CSV table of C-alpha atoms in Angstrom, one decimal:
chain,number,residue,atom,x,y,z
T,1,MET,CA,-75.5,2.4,75.6
T,2,ASN,CA,-77.3,-0.1,77.9
T,3,PRO,CA,-75.1,-1.5,80.6
T,4,GLU,CA,-76.8,-5.0,80.3
T,5,TYR,CA,-75.6,-5.0,76.7
T,6,LYS,CA,-72.0,-4.3,78.0
T,7,LYS,CA,-72.1,-7.1,80.3
T,8,ILE,CA,-73.6,-9.6,77.6
T,9,SER,CA,-71.0,-8.3,75.1
T,10,ARG,CA,-68.0,-8.8,77.4
T,11,SER,CA,-69.4,-12.5,78.3
T,12,TYR,CA,-69.8,-13.1,74.8
T,13,LYS,CA,-66.3,-12.1,73.9
T,14,TRP,CA,-64.8,-14.1,76.6
T,15,LYS,CA,-66.9,-17.2,75.7
T,16,ILE,CA,-66.1,-16.9,71.9
T,17,THR,CA,-62.3,-16.5,72.7
T,18,HIS,CA,-62.3,-19.4,75.0
T,19,GLN,CA,-64.0,-21.6,72.4
T,20,ILE,CA,-61.3,-20.5,69.7
T,21,THR,CA,-58.5,-21.2,72.3
T,22,LYS,CA,-59.8,-24.6,73.1
T,23,GLU,CA,-60.2,-25.4,69.5
T,24,LYS,CA,-56.7,-24.4,68.8
T,25,VAL,CA,-55.3,-26.4,71.6
T,26,GLU,CA,-57.3,-29.4,70.2
T,27,ASN,CA,-56.0,-28.8,66.6
T,28,VAL,CA,-52.3,-28.7,67.9
T,29,ASP,CA,-52.9,-31.8,70.0
T,30,THR,CA,-53.9,-33.6,66.8
T,31,LEU,CA,-51.1,-32.0,64.9
T,32,LEU,CA,-48.7,-33.3,67.4
T,33,ASP,CA,-50.1,-36.8,67.4
T,34,GLU,CA,-49.4,-36.8,63.8
T,35,TYR,CA,-45.9,-35.4,64.1
T,36,ASN,CA,-45.2,-38.3,66.9
T,37,ASP,CA,-46.5,-41.0,64.5
T,38,TYR,CA,-44.3,-39.8,61.5
T,39,MET,CA,-41.2,-39.4,63.7
T,40,THR,CA,-41.9,-42.9,64.9
T,41,LEU,CA,-42.2,-44.3,61.3
T,42,PHE,CA,-39.0,-42.4,60.4
T,43,LYS,CA,-37.1,-44.0,63.2
T,44,ASN,CA,-38.6,-47.5,62.5
T,45,PHE,CA,-38.1,-47.4,58.8
T,46,GLY,CA,-35.6,-44.7,58.2
T,47,ASP,CA,-37.8,-43.1,55.2
T,48,MET,CA,-36.9,-39.4,54.7
T,49,GLU,CA,-40.5,-38.9,53.5
T,50,TYR,CA,-41.7,-39.5,56.8
T,51,LYS,CA,-39.2,-37.0,58.5
T,52,THR,CA,-40.1,-34.3,55.8
T,53,LYS,CA,-43.7,-34.7,56.7
T,54,ALA,CA,-42.9,-34.4,60.4
T,55,GLU,CA,-41.0,-31.4,59.7
T,56,LYS,CA,-43.6,-29.6,57.8
T,57,LEU,CA,-46.2,-30.6,60.7
T,58,MET,CA,-43.7,-28.8,63.2
T,59,LEU,CA,-43.6,-25.9,61.1
T,60,LYS,CA,-47.3,-25.6,61.2
T,61,ILE,CA,-47.4,-26.0,64.7
T,62,LYS,CA,-45.0,-23.4,65.4
T,63,ILE,CA,-47.0,-21.0,63.2
T,64,MET,CA,-50.1,-21.7,64.9
T,65,ALA,CA,-48.3,-21.0,68.4
T,66,ILE,CA,-47.4,-17.6,67.0
T,67,VAL,CA,-50.9,-16.8,65.7
């Protein structure tokens, strides 16, 4: 195998991995913002629907952290 190919391949793999990680962090940030919004609504209005939605979002965040 060509050594240049190996260099490009490693570099490409790193770039893709970095991009996926960055997108994952951005997704988690967005979900955390939504979670905080729902918890604020729950604290202000006491509607359990907001708390349930927040709990579902937190579960999704935890699953994303594992994967």
